[in-house]
Short mmCIF file of C-alpha atoms in Angstrom, two decimals:
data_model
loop_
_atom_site.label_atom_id
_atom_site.label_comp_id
_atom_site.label_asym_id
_atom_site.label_seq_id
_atom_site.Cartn_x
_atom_site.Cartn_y
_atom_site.Cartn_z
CA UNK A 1 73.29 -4.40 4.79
CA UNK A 2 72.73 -0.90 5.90
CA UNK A 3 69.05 0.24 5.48
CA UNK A 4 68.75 3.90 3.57
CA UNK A 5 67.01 5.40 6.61
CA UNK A 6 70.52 6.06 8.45
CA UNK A 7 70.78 9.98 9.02
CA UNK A 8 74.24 10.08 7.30
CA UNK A 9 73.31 12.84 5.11
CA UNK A 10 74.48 10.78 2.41
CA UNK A 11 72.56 9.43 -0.67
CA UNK A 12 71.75 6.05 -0.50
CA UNK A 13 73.78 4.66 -3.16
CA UNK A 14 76.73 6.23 -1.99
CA UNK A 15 76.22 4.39 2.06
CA UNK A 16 75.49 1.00 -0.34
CA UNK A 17 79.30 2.00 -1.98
CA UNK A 18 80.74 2.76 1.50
CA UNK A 19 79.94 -0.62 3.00
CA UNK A 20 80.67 -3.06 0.03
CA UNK A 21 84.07 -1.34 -0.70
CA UNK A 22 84.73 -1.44 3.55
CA UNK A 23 84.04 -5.38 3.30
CA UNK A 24 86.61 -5.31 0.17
CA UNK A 25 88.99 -3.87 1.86
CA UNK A 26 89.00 -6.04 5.26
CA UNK A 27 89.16 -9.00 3.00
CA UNK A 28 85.51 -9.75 3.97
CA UNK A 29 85.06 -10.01 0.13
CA UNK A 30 88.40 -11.66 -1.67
CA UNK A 31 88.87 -11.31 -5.49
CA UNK A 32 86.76 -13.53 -7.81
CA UNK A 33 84.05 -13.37 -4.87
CA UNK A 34 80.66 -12.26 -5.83
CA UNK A 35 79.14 -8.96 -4.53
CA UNK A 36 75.33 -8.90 -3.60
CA UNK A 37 73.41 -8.32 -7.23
CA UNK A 38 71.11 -5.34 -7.83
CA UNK A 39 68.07 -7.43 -6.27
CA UNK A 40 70.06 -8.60 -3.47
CA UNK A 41 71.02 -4.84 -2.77
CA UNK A 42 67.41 -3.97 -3.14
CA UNK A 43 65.85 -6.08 -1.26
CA UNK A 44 67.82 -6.09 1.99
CA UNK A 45 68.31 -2.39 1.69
CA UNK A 46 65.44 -1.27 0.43
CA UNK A 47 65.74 0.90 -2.17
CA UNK A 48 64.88 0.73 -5.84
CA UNK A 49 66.49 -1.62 -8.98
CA UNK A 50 68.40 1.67 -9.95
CA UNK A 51 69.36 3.01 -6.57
CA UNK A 52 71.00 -0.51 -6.61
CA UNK A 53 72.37 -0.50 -10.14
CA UNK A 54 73.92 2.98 -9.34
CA UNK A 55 75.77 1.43 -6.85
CA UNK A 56 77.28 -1.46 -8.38
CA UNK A 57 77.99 1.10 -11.87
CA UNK A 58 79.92 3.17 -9.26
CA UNK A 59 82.27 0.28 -7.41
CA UNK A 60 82.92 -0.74 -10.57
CA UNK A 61 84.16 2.61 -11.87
CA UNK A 62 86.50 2.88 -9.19
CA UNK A 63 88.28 -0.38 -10.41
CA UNK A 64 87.31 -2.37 -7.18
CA UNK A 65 84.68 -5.13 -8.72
CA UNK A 66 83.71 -6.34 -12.58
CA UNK A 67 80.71 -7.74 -14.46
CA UNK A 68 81.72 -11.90 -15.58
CA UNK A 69 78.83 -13.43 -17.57
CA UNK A 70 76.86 -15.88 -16.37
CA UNK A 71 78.38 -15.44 -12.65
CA UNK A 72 77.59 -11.79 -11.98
CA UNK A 73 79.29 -8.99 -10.51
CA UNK A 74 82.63 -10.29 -8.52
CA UNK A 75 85.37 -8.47 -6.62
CA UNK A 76 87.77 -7.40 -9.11
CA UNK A 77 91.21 -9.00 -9.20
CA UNK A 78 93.29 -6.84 -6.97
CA UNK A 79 90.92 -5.39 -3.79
CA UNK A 80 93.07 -2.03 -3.88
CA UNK A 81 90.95 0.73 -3.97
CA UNK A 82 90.82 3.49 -6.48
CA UNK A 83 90.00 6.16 -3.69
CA UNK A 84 91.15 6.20 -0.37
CA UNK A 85 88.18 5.25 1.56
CA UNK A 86 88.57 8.42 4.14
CA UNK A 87 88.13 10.61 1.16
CA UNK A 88 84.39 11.92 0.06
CA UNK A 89 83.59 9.75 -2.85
CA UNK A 90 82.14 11.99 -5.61
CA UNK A 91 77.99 11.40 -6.64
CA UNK A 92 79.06 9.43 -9.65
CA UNK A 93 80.50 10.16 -13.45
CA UNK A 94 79.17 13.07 -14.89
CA UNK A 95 76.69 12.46 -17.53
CA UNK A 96 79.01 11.16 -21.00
CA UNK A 97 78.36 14.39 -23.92
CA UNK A 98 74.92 12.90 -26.16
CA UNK A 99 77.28 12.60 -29.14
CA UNK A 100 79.40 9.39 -27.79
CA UNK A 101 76.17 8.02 -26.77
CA UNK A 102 75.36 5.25 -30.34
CA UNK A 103 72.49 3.08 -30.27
CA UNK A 104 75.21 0.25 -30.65
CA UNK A 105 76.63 1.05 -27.32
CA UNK A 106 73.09 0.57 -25.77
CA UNK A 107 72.46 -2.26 -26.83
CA UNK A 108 75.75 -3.90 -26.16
CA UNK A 109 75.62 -2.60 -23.01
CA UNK A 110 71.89 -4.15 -22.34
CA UNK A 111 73.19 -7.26 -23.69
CA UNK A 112 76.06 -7.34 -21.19
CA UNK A 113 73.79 -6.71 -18.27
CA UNK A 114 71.08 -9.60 -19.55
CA UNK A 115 74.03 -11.59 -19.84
CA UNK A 116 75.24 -11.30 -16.47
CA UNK A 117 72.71 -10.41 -14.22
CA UNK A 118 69.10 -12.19 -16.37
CA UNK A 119 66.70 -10.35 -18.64
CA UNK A 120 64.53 -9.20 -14.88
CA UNK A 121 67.19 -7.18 -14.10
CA UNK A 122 67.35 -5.24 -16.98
CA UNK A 123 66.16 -1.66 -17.18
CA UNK A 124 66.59 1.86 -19.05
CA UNK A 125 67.21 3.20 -16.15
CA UNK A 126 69.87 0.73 -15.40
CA UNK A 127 71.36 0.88 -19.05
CA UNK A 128 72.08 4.58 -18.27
CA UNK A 129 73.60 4.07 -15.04
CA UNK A 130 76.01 1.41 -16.63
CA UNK A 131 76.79 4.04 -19.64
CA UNK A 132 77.54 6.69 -17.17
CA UNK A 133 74.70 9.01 -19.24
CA UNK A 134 71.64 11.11 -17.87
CA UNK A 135 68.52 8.45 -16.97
CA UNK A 136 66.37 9.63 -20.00
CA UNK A 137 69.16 9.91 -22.72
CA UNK A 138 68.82 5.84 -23.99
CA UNK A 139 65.26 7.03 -24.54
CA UNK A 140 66.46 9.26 -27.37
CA UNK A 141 67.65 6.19 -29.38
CA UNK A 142 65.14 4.08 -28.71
CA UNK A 143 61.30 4.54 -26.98
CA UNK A 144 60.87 1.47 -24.40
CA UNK A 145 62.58 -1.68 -23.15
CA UNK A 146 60.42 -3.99 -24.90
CA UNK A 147 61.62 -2.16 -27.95
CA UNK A 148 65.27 -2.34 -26.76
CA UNK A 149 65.16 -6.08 -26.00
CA UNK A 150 64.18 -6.75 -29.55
CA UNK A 151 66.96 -4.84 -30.65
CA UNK A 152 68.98 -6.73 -28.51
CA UNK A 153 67.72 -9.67 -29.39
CA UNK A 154 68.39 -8.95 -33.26
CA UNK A 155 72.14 -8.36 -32.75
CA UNK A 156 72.46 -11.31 -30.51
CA UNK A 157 70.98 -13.61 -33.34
CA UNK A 158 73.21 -11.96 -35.53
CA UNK A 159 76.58 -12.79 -33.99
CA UNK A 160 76.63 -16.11 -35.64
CA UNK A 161 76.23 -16.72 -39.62
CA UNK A 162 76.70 -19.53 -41.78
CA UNK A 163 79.33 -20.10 -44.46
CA UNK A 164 78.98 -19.10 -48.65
CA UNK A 165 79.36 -23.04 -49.17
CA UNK A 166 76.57 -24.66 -47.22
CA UNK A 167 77.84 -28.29 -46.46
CA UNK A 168 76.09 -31.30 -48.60
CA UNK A 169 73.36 -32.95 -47.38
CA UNK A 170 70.07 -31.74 -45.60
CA UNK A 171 71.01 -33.36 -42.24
CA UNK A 172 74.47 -31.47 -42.03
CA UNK A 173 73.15 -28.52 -42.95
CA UNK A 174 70.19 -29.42 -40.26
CA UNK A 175 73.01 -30.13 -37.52
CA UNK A 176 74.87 -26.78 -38.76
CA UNK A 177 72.32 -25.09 -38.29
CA UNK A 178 70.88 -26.14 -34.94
CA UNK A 179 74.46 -25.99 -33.40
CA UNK A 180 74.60 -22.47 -34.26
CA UNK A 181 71.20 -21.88 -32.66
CA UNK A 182 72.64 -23.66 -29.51
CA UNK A 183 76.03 -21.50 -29.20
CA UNK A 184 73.66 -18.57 -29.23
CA UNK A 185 70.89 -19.45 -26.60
CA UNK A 186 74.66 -20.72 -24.63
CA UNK A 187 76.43 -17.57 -24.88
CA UNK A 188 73.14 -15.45 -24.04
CA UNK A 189 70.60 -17.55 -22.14
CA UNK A 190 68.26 -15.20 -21.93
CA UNK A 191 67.33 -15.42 -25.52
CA UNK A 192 65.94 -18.51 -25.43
CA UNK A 193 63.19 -16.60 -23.32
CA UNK A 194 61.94 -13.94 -25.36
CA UNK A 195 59.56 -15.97 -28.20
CA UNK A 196 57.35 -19.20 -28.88
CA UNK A 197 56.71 -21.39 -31.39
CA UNK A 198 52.94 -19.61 -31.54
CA UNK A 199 53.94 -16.06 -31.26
CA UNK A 200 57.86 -16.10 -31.86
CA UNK A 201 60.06 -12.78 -32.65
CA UNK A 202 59.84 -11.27 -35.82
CA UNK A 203 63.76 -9.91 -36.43
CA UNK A 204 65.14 -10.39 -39.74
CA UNK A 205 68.78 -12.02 -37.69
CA UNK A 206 66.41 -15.00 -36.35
CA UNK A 207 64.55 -15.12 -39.23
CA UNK A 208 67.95 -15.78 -41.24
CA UNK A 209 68.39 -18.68 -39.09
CA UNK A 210 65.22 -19.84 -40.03
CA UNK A 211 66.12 -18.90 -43.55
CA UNK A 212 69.15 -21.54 -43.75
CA UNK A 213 66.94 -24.33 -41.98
CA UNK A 214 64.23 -24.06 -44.46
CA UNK A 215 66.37 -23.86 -47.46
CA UNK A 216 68.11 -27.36 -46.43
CA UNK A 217 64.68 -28.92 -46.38
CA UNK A 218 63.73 -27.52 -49.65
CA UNK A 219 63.69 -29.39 -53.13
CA UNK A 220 63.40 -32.94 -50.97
CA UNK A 221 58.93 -33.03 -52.71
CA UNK A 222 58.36 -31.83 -49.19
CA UNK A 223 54.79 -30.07 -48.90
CA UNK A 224 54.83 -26.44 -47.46
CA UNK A 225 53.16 -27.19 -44.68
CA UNK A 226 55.43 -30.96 -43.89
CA UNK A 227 58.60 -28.81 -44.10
CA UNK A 228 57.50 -26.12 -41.96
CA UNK A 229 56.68 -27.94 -39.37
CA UNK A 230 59.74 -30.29 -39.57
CA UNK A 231 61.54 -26.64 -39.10
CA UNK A 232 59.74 -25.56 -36.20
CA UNK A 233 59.75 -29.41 -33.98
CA UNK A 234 63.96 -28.63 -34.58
CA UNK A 235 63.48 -25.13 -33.58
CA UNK A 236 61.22 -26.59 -30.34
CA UNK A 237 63.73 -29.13 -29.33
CA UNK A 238 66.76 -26.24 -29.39
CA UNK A 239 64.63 -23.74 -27.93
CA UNK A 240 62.61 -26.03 -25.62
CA UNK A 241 65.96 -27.41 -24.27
CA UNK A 242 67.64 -23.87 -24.07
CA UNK A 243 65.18 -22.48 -21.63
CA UNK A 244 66.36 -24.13 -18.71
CA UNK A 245 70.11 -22.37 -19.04
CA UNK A 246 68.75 -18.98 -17.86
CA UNK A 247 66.06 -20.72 -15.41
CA UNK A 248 68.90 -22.64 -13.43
CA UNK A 249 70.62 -19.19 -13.28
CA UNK A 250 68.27 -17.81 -11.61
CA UNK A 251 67.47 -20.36 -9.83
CA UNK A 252 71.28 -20.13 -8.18
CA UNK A 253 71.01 -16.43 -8.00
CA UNK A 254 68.04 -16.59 -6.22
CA UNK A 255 68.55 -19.41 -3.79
CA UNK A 256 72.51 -18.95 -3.54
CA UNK A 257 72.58 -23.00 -4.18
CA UNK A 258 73.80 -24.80 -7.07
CA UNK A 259 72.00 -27.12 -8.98
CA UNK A 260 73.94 -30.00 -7.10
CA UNK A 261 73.06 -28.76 -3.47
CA UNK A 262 69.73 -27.91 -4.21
CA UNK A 263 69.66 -31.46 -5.10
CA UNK A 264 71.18 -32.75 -1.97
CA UNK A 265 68.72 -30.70 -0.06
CA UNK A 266 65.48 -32.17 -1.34
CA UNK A 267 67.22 -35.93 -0.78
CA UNK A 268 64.68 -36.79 2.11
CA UNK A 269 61.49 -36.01 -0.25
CA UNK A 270 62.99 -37.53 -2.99
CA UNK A 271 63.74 -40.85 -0.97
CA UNK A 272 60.37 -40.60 0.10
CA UNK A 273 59.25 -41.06 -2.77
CA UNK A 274 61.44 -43.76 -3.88
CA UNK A 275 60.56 -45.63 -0.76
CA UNK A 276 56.70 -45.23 -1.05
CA UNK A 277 56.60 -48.30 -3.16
CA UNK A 278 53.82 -46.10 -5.85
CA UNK A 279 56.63 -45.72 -8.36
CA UNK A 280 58.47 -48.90 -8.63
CA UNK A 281 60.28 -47.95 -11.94
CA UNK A 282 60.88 -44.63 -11.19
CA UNK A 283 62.10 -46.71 -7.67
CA UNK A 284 64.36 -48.39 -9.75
CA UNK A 285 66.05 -46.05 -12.03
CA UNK A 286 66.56 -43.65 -9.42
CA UNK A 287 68.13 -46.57 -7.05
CA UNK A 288 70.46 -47.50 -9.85
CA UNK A 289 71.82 -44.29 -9.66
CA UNK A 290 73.22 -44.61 -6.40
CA UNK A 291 74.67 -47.94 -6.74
CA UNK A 292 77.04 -46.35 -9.48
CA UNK A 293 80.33 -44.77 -8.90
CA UNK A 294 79.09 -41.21 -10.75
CA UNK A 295 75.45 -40.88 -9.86
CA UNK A 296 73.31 -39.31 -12.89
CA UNK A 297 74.30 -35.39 -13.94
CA UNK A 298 71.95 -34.07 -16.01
CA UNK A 299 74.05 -32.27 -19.16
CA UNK A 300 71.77 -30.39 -21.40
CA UNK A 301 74.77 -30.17 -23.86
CA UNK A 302 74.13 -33.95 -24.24
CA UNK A 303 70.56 -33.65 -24.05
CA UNK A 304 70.76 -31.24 -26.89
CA UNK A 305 73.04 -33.44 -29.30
CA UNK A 306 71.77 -36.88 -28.49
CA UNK A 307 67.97 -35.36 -28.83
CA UNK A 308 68.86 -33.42 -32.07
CA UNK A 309 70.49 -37.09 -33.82
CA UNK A 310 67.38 -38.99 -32.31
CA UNK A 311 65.26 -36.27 -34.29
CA UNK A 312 67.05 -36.06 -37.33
CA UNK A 313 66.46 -40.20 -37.61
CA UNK A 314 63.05 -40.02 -36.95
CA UNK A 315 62.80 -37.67 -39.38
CA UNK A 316 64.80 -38.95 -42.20
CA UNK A 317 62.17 -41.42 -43.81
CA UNK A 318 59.90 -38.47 -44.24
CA UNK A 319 62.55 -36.36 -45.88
CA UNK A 320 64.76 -38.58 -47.78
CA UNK A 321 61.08 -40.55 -48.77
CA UNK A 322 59.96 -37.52 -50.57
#
């Protein structure tokens, strides 16, 4: 991509703009296709995370690309542009008046970009760009990032609640309950990021979810300390499995391979292995896999369930024995 030491008089964003919607327009990019993400754009062209962001806010003000979560920013579906490309495109939207600015619409908005592009490539800066508002005006409604993404983090947890008429049963309500947990860290990966079991996030929406998981244990003669940490190995296992949704993300973002071709690039060292004779189980699992028509696919949906019904067993005696 073009570098932003060109003498074209122009500011950088706008050359950034220039080329991606000129590669639109030949068909070079086709609708559904990705565009390059704010790091890709900053890397190759040098310029800063917002420089970048302001590029991408601008393309996709003029119609030609969109924001998909969990893909990233994609040609939009018809490549027409919204200004003729031998017109001047103007600097950007003109900052939005403070009163349409809510806190609710910043945090949304952060949300949306976490969602699509990973919590790294959130930033206030980028928030305004994406809002169309002046760089320091998100800091009016709330002082820092770190303070945002617990706000975000707070209405994510609290886009899932749990019925008046809890189902019967301490395992349901267990299963209920960690399904719920799962749907979130699924439909925002990036949560499952932000806490740990030793120093995890104090917002009263997570803590609700902890609310309805201790209450299901409670009244089975459990000890304080027995049913608290039954609550937090389910909380691990959900958690602990949920992790590695956002890390294979960026993984592919970074690496531009899926988790199947990165696979079938490290097939040489992993034959190695196989063939080294030190690991003759591990030999013969991994063998078996080959011999069969569908390989092995790791699903962490399945991981999830069959890992959350081999826990609840285990863990049965101990509650139900009480």
């Amino acid at each position: 991509m073009t570098k932003p030491t060109d003498a074209s008089g122009q500011p950088p964003y706008l050359r950034i703009v220039a080329e991606i919607r000129q590669r639109i327009i030949d068909g070079e990019l086709a609708p559904g296709d990705r565009v390059p993400s704010t790091r890709r754009i900053a890397r190759e062209c040098g310029v800063a995370l917002a420089t970048a962001t302001k590029a991408l806010t601008t393309l996709r003000l003029e119609g030609l690309v969109e924001t998909r979560p969990r893909t990233g920013t994609v040609v939009a579906g018809t490549a027409a542009p919204a200004t003729p490309p031998h017109k001047p495109t103007s600097p950007g939207p003109a900052p939005a008046p403070e009163q349409e600015l809510t806190l609710d619409r910043i945090v949304r908005t952060a949300i949306a970009i976490a969602d699509a592009e990973g919590l790294p490539a959130l930033s206030m800066r980028g928030v305004a760009a994406r809002l169309g508002v002046a760089t320091m005006s998100p800091y009016r409604y709330v002082p820092s990032k770190d303070d945002l993404v617990l706000l975000m983090a707070d209405a994510a947890f609290g886009e899932e609640t749990y019925p008046a008429d809890a189902p019967e049963g301490w395992r349901p309500r267990i299963e209920l309950g960690a399904r719920t947990l799962w749907t979130l860290y699924r439909r925002h990966p990036w949560l499952a990021q932000l806490g740990s079991l030793t120093r995890p996030l104090m917002v009263p929406n997570l803590i609700a979810h902890g609310e309805w998981m201790l209450s299901a244990l409670d009244g089975h003669g459990l000890d304080p300390t027995t049913l608290f940490d039954i609550h937090l190995l389910i909380y691990g296992h959900v958690q602990g499995l949920a992790v590695h949704l956002e890390w294979e993300a960026h993984a592919e973002a970074s690496t531009g391979q899926s988790e199947d071709q990165w696979m079938d690039s490290r097939a040489p060292a992993l034959r190695e292995l196989v063939e080294s004779g030190r690991f003759p189980t591990f030999a013969k699992v991994v063998g078996s896999f080959s011999e069969g028509p569908d390989g092995y696919d790791l699903r962490l949906d399945d991981l999830f369930a069959s890992g959350l019904s081999a826990l609840l067993d285990g863990l049965a005696p101990l509650v139900e024995g009480s």
